[in-house]
Short mmCIF file of C-alpha atoms in Angstrom, two decimals:
data_model
loop_
_atom_site.label_atom_id
_atom_site.label_comp_id
_atom_site.label_asym_id
_atom_site.label_seq_id
_atom_site.Cartn_x
_atom_site.Cartn_y
_atom_site.Cartn_z
CA UNK A 156 -130.85 123.17 -166.27
CA UNK A 157 -133.02 124.11 -163.31
CA UNK A 158 -135.22 121.03 -163.05
CA UNK A 159 -138.34 120.55 -160.98
CA UNK A 160 -141.04 118.05 -160.00
CA UNK A 161 -144.32 119.25 -158.51
CA UNK A 162 -146.74 116.33 -159.05
CA UNK A 163 -146.40 113.57 -156.46
CA UNK A 164 -148.07 110.16 -156.36
CA UNK A 165 -150.96 111.32 -154.20
CA UNK A 166 -151.99 113.72 -157.02
CA UNK A 167 -151.53 111.27 -159.88
CA UNK A 168 -147.83 111.74 -160.62
CA UNK A 169 -144.98 109.25 -160.54
CA UNK A 170 -142.48 110.66 -157.98
CA UNK A 171 -142.96 110.04 -154.24
CA UNK A 172 -144.62 113.01 -152.55
CA UNK A 173 -141.52 113.70 -150.45
CA UNK A 174 -139.46 114.24 -153.64
CA UNK A 175 -141.54 117.04 -155.15
CA UNK A 176 -141.81 120.81 -154.69
CA UNK A 177 -145.56 121.31 -154.38
CA UNK A 178 -145.39 125.12 -154.34
CA UNK A 179 -145.23 125.89 -158.05
CA UNK A 180 -145.09 129.62 -157.38
CA UNK A 181 -141.89 129.09 -155.40
CA UNK A 182 -140.45 127.05 -158.28
CA UNK A 183 -141.10 129.88 -160.72
CA UNK A 184 -139.61 132.41 -158.32
CA UNK A 185 -136.42 130.39 -157.98
CA UNK A 186 -136.17 129.90 -161.74
CA UNK A 187 -136.46 133.65 -162.19
CA UNK A 188 -133.75 134.21 -159.57
CA UNK A 189 -131.34 131.82 -161.29
CA UNK A 190 -131.91 133.25 -164.76
CA UNK A 191 -131.49 136.85 -163.66
CA UNK A 192 -128.41 136.10 -161.57
CA UNK A 193 -126.50 133.65 -163.75
CA UNK A 194 -127.78 133.48 -167.34
CA UNK A 195 -125.40 134.94 -169.94
CA UNK A 196 -126.93 135.18 -173.45
CA UNK A 197 -123.65 136.08 -175.16
CA UNK A 198 -123.14 133.92 -178.30
CA UNK A 199 -119.98 132.35 -176.83
CA UNK A 200 -121.26 132.21 -173.27
CA UNK A 201 -120.07 129.39 -171.01
CA UNK A 202 -122.97 129.89 -168.59
CA UNK A 203 -126.55 129.68 -169.78
CA UNK A 204 -129.60 128.65 -167.78
CA UNK A 205 -132.32 126.39 -169.18
CA UNK A 206 -135.57 125.56 -167.43
CA UNK A 207 -136.49 121.89 -167.12
CA UNK A 208 -139.73 120.56 -165.63
CA UNK A 209 -138.90 116.87 -165.40
CA UNK A 210 -141.64 115.11 -167.41
CA UNK A 211 -145.40 115.01 -168.10
CA UNK A 212 -145.89 112.60 -165.19
CA UNK A 213 -144.03 114.68 -162.60
CA UNK A 214 -145.32 118.24 -163.14
CA UNK A 215 -148.71 119.79 -163.86
CA UNK A 216 -149.68 121.19 -167.23
CA UNK A 217 -150.09 124.60 -165.63
CA UNK A 218 -146.46 124.56 -164.51
CA UNK A 219 -145.28 123.46 -167.96
CA UNK A 220 -147.08 126.43 -169.53
CA UNK A 221 -145.92 128.89 -166.88
CA UNK A 222 -142.30 127.80 -167.23
CA UNK A 223 -142.46 128.18 -171.02
CA UNK A 224 -143.83 131.71 -170.69
CA UNK A 225 -141.19 132.57 -168.09
CA UNK A 226 -138.32 131.34 -170.28
CA UNK A 227 -139.52 133.40 -173.24
CA UNK A 228 -139.21 136.60 -171.27
CA UNK A 229 -135.44 136.26 -171.54
CA UNK A 230 -132.95 136.04 -174.42
CA UNK A 231 -131.56 132.56 -174.99
CA UNK A 232 -133.26 130.73 -172.11
CA UNK A 233 -134.26 127.32 -173.47
CA UNK A 234 -136.70 124.67 -172.27
CA UNK A 235 -135.96 121.03 -171.60
CA UNK A 236 -137.93 117.99 -170.44
CA UNK A 237 -138.13 114.21 -170.85
CA UNK A 238 -140.71 112.96 -173.32
CA UNK A 239 -141.93 109.67 -174.83
CA UNK A 240 -139.14 107.76 -173.10
CA UNK A 241 -141.00 104.46 -172.95
CA UNK A 242 -144.42 102.91 -173.52
CA UNK A 243 -145.52 103.83 -169.99
CA UNK A 244 -145.02 107.51 -170.84
CA UNK A 245 -147.24 107.17 -173.90
CA UNK A 246 -149.91 105.36 -171.90
CA UNK A 247 -149.81 107.99 -169.13
CA UNK A 248 -150.40 110.90 -171.52
CA UNK A 249 -153.03 108.97 -173.43
CA UNK A 250 -154.95 107.96 -170.30
CA UNK A 251 -154.61 111.22 -168.35
CA UNK A 252 -154.81 113.75 -171.18
CA UNK A 253 -155.99 111.82 -174.23
CA UNK A 254 -152.91 113.05 -176.09
CA UNK A 255 -149.97 111.81 -178.13
CA UNK A 256 -146.60 113.57 -177.57
CA UNK A 257 -147.27 116.07 -180.37
CA UNK A 258 -150.61 117.02 -178.83
CA UNK A 259 -149.18 117.28 -175.34
CA UNK A 260 -146.35 119.66 -176.27
CA UNK A 261 -148.79 121.82 -178.25
CA UNK A 262 -151.19 122.02 -175.30
CA UNK A 263 -148.45 123.31 -172.96
CA UNK A 264 -146.84 125.69 -175.50
CA UNK A 265 -143.68 123.60 -175.84
CA UNK A 266 -143.94 123.12 -179.61
CA UNK A 267 -141.31 125.76 -180.44
CA UNK A 268 -137.67 125.69 -181.52
CA UNK A 269 -136.53 126.82 -178.07
CA UNK A 270 -137.41 123.36 -176.68
CA UNK A 271 -135.39 120.18 -176.68
CA UNK A 272 -136.50 116.84 -175.31
CA UNK A 273 -134.61 113.88 -173.90
CA UNK A 274 -135.29 110.39 -175.31
CA UNK A 275 -138.33 110.53 -177.66
CA UNK A 276 -138.02 106.77 -178.13
CA UNK A 277 -141.72 106.27 -178.79
CA UNK A 278 -142.52 108.99 -181.33
CA UNK A 279 -144.65 107.92 -184.28
CA UNK A 280 -144.69 109.36 -187.80
CA UNK A 281 -147.24 112.07 -186.98
CA UNK A 282 -145.25 113.10 -183.90
CA UNK A 283 -142.13 113.39 -186.03
CA UNK A 284 -143.88 115.57 -188.60
CA UNK A 285 -144.97 117.94 -185.84
CA UNK A 286 -141.47 118.05 -184.29
CA UNK A 287 -139.99 118.84 -187.69
CA UNK A 288 -142.50 121.62 -188.30
CA UNK A 289 -141.82 123.20 -184.90
CA UNK A 290 -138.04 122.74 -184.94
CA UNK A 291 -137.98 120.97 -181.57
CA UNK A 292 -134.71 119.21 -180.73
CA UNK A 293 -134.11 115.73 -179.32
CA UNK A 294 -131.30 114.44 -177.10
CA UNK A 295 -130.71 110.77 -177.93
CA UNK A 296 -129.65 108.85 -174.79
CA UNK A 297 -128.79 105.31 -175.97
CA UNK A 298 -127.09 103.97 -172.83
CA UNK A 299 -129.92 105.10 -170.56
CA UNK A 300 -132.53 103.70 -172.95
CA UNK A 301 -130.79 100.31 -172.83
CA UNK A 302 -130.22 100.36 -169.06
CA UNK A 303 -133.89 101.12 -168.37
CA UNK A 304 -135.28 98.97 -171.19
CA UNK A 305 -137.04 101.96 -172.73
CA UNK A 306 -136.60 100.91 -176.35
CA UNK A 307 -134.54 102.20 -179.28
CA UNK A 308 -135.10 105.72 -180.56
CA UNK A 309 -135.76 106.00 -184.33
CA UNK A 310 -132.74 108.25 -184.84
CA UNK A 311 -132.34 107.74 -188.56
CA UNK A 312 -136.02 108.52 -189.15
CA UNK A 313 -135.71 111.65 -186.99
CA UNK A 314 -132.79 112.82 -189.11
CA UNK A 315 -134.71 112.15 -192.32
CA UNK A 316 -137.43 114.44 -190.99
CA UNK A 317 -134.75 117.15 -190.46
CA UNK A 318 -135.35 117.14 -186.71
CA UNK A 319 -132.35 118.43 -184.70
CA UNK A 320 -130.83 115.45 -182.84
CA UNK A 321 -127.90 115.51 -180.44
CA UNK A 322 -126.52 113.15 -177.81
CA UNK A 323 -127.28 112.95 -174.11
CA UNK A 324 -126.39 110.75 -171.17
CA UNK A 325 -129.59 111.21 -169.13
CA UNK A 326 -128.95 111.32 -165.38
CA UNK A 327 -126.30 109.52 -163.36
CA UNK A 328 -128.98 107.25 -161.87
CA UNK A 329 -129.64 105.71 -165.28
CA UNK A 330 -126.28 105.95 -167.01
CA UNK A 331 -123.35 105.42 -164.61
CA UNK A 332 -120.88 106.79 -167.14
CA UNK A 333 -121.80 110.12 -168.79
CA UNK A 334 -119.18 109.42 -171.48
CA UNK A 335 -120.30 111.12 -174.69
CA UNK A 336 -117.87 109.24 -176.93
CA UNK A 337 -119.37 106.03 -175.55
CA UNK A 338 -122.85 107.40 -176.25
CA UNK A 339 -121.88 108.08 -179.87
CA UNK A 340 -120.60 104.52 -180.23
CA UNK A 341 -123.76 103.11 -178.65
CA UNK A 342 -125.90 105.22 -180.99
CA UNK A 343 -124.18 103.63 -183.99
CA UNK A 344 -124.50 100.08 -182.68
CA UNK A 345 -128.01 100.38 -181.27
CA UNK A 346 -129.39 101.69 -184.55
CA UNK A 347 -128.42 98.37 -186.10
CA UNK A 348 -130.58 96.25 -183.81
CA UNK A 349 -133.71 98.39 -184.03
CA UNK A 350 -136.52 96.23 -185.52
CA UNK A 351 -137.67 97.19 -189.01
CA UNK A 352 -140.36 95.96 -191.35
CA UNK A 353 -138.46 96.25 -194.63
CA UNK A 354 -135.85 93.91 -196.06
CA UNK A 355 -133.29 96.73 -196.24
CA UNK A 356 -132.89 97.33 -192.52
CA UNK A 357 -129.47 98.87 -193.00
CA UNK A 358 -131.14 102.01 -194.34
CA UNK A 359 -131.85 102.82 -190.68
CA UNK A 360 -128.27 102.22 -189.54
CA UNK A 361 -126.32 105.21 -188.30
CA UNK A 362 -122.87 105.67 -189.80
CA UNK A 363 -119.85 106.89 -187.82
CA UNK A 364 -120.05 110.20 -189.70
CA UNK A 365 -123.68 110.61 -188.64
CA UNK A 366 -122.67 109.85 -185.05
CA UNK A 367 -120.06 112.61 -185.34
CA UNK A 368 -122.83 114.95 -186.49
CA UNK A 369 -124.98 114.06 -183.46
CA UNK A 370 -122.02 114.68 -181.15
CA UNK A 371 -121.20 118.08 -182.62
CA UNK A 372 -123.47 120.13 -184.87
CA UNK A 373 -126.59 118.15 -184.03
CA UNK A 374 -126.22 119.00 -180.35
CA UNK A 375 -125.51 122.63 -181.20
CA UNK A 376 -128.74 122.78 -183.22
CA UNK A 377 -130.72 121.39 -180.30
CA UNK A 378 -129.44 124.32 -178.26
CA UNK A 379 -130.02 126.91 -181.02
CA UNK A 380 -126.27 127.55 -181.07
CA UNK A 381 -125.32 126.13 -184.44
CA UNK A 382 -124.05 129.57 -185.56
CA UNK A 383 -121.30 129.49 -182.92
CA UNK A 384 -120.76 125.87 -181.84
CA UNK A 385 -120.28 122.48 -183.46
CA UNK A 386 -117.76 123.32 -186.19
CA UNK A 387 -114.06 124.08 -186.38
CA UNK A 388 -114.15 127.26 -188.46
CA UNK A 389 -113.20 130.91 -187.85
CA UNK A 390 -115.64 132.74 -185.62
CA UNK A 391 -116.85 129.65 -183.78
CA UNK A 392 -115.97 128.69 -180.21
CA UNK A 393 -112.57 126.97 -180.02
CA UNK A 394 -113.94 123.66 -178.73
CA UNK A 395 -111.64 120.90 -179.99
CA UNK A 396 -111.13 117.34 -178.75
CA UNK A 397 -108.44 114.99 -180.02
CA UNK A 398 -107.56 111.31 -179.61
CA UNK A 399 -104.18 109.79 -180.27
CA UNK A 400 -103.73 106.69 -182.41
CA UNK A 401 -103.17 104.31 -179.50
CA UNK A 402 -103.07 100.52 -179.48
CA UNK A 403 -106.85 100.37 -179.84
CA UNK A 404 -106.59 102.10 -183.24
CA UNK A 405 -104.42 99.44 -184.84
CA UNK A 406 -105.82 98.70 -188.31
CA UNK A 407 -107.93 101.87 -188.38
CA UNK A 408 -105.63 104.09 -190.42
CA UNK A 409 -107.82 103.84 -193.52
CA UNK A 410 -110.87 105.16 -191.61
CA UNK A 411 -109.90 106.77 -188.29
CA UNK A 412 -113.42 108.12 -187.77
CA UNK A 413 -114.86 104.60 -187.85
CA UNK A 414 -112.03 103.54 -185.57
CA UNK A 415 -112.97 106.26 -183.07
CA UNK A 416 -116.66 105.35 -182.98
CA UNK A 417 -116.48 101.56 -183.32
CA UNK A 418 -113.52 100.55 -181.15
CA UNK A 419 -113.54 100.74 -177.36
CA UNK A 420 -113.75 104.37 -176.19
CA UNK A 421 -110.26 105.66 -175.38
CA UNK A 422 -108.96 108.45 -173.18
CA UNK A 423 -108.99 111.96 -174.58
CA UNK A 424 -105.50 113.02 -175.65
CA UNK A 425 -106.28 116.73 -176.00
CA UNK A 426 -109.25 118.88 -175.04
CA UNK A 427 -109.61 122.60 -175.68
CA UNK A 428 -112.74 124.31 -174.33
CA UNK A 429 -113.45 127.82 -175.57
CA UNK A 430 -109.77 128.26 -176.37
CA UNK A 431 -108.53 126.97 -173.02
CA UNK A 432 -106.50 123.76 -172.77
CA UNK A 433 -108.14 121.42 -170.26
CA UNK A 434 -106.47 118.12 -171.19
CA UNK A 435 -103.05 117.64 -172.75
CA UNK A 436 -101.31 114.32 -173.37
CA UNK A 437 -104.16 112.54 -171.54
CA UNK A 438 -103.62 114.59 -168.37
CA UNK A 439 -105.81 117.31 -166.86
CA UNK A 440 -103.95 120.60 -166.87
CA UNK A 441 -106.76 122.93 -165.77
CA UNK A 442 -107.55 121.31 -162.42
CA UNK A 443 -106.24 119.02 -159.70
CA UNK A 444 -107.91 115.71 -160.49
CA UNK A 445 -107.09 114.16 -157.11
CA UNK A 446 -108.90 117.01 -155.34
CA UNK A 447 -111.94 116.68 -157.62
CA UNK A 448 -112.15 112.92 -156.99
CA UNK A 449 -111.84 113.42 -153.24
CA UNK A 450 -114.54 116.10 -153.18
CA UNK A 451 -116.83 113.96 -155.32
CA UNK A 452 -116.41 110.99 -152.99
CA UNK A 453 -117.17 113.19 -149.96
CA UNK A 454 -120.29 114.53 -151.68
CA UNK A 455 -121.38 110.99 -152.55
CA UNK A 456 -121.04 109.86 -148.94
CA UNK A 457 -123.02 112.89 -147.76
CA UNK A 458 -125.83 112.11 -150.20
CA UNK A 459 -125.95 108.52 -148.96
CA UNK A 460 -126.08 109.75 -145.38
CA UNK A 461 -128.95 112.12 -146.13
CA UNK A 462 -130.83 109.41 -148.06
CA UNK A 463 -130.50 107.01 -145.13
CA UNK A 464 -131.66 109.72 -142.76
CA UNK A 465 -134.72 110.38 -144.93
CA UNK A 466 -135.46 106.67 -145.17
CA UNK A 467 -135.38 106.33 -141.39
CA UNK A 468 -137.74 109.30 -141.02
CA UNK A 469 -140.22 107.75 -143.45
CA UNK A 470 -140.06 104.37 -141.71
CA UNK A 471 -140.66 106.01 -138.33
CA UNK A 472 -143.61 107.93 -139.74
CA UNK A 473 -145.16 104.78 -141.18
CA UNK A 474 -144.77 102.94 -137.86
CA UNK A 475 -146.43 105.87 -136.10
CA UNK A 476 -149.46 105.54 -138.40
#
């Protein structure tokens, strides 16, 4: 996803001014460059580009519309943003635009089935009806929603409305894990503490089988790829993950699926991605893990160095004023 932020605090947005790209024309040019150079629309492609203005409070409406129109010039280029993550998001759109989420996405031409949205914790019934009508997808990010205190997404209600729902991990700054099996487990557990008005609260509980759906076919539907991903059947991508019955699965033989989603997340025993073995017997076979860890640590240190450098520049500028 080629993300972007163009609306800084001085213009009514949330991000600091130094974190945004104010030249929206340059953003669109770079998005075009990336799509034309890298995007592969083949049904079993391993490299697709999506365009992702960050959120209603970090980009202008004009940019949202322009990005949507740009994406639709190409085959299979989808649109992604964060929406209705918490009550502050709802208040921002209501105060600045006088709109609920359903009205906002309609006003920027994002109410189509080529759009999927992260979070959607604060959707109401009318919002859900509009999402269902348009076929918009939702990435449920339970760990991030808990870490940031955003609330609990009404996943069961979304599914009842036939809205495509998959799983997400949000960004590393609000997740610290990016472990999709853990996200599936959290989705099951979190659904059971969501407040409800009726006596039969368990009607809104996610089952392990529904969590499996979110982690597989639900995610594929969000990406408009349910005809080629999300199932183990002939003609679909050979994406298969397996877990061995380790010590943590003791007592789970009668329902291994519940064991997978309700016990502590375990290491992957086998992973096949598009027909290629990546993990076998809990070991990476497609890459040198030590090298990846070393490079990641070096990149982390470089980011910290650059952040400190930027902080010092800002402090010097403030003292100069």
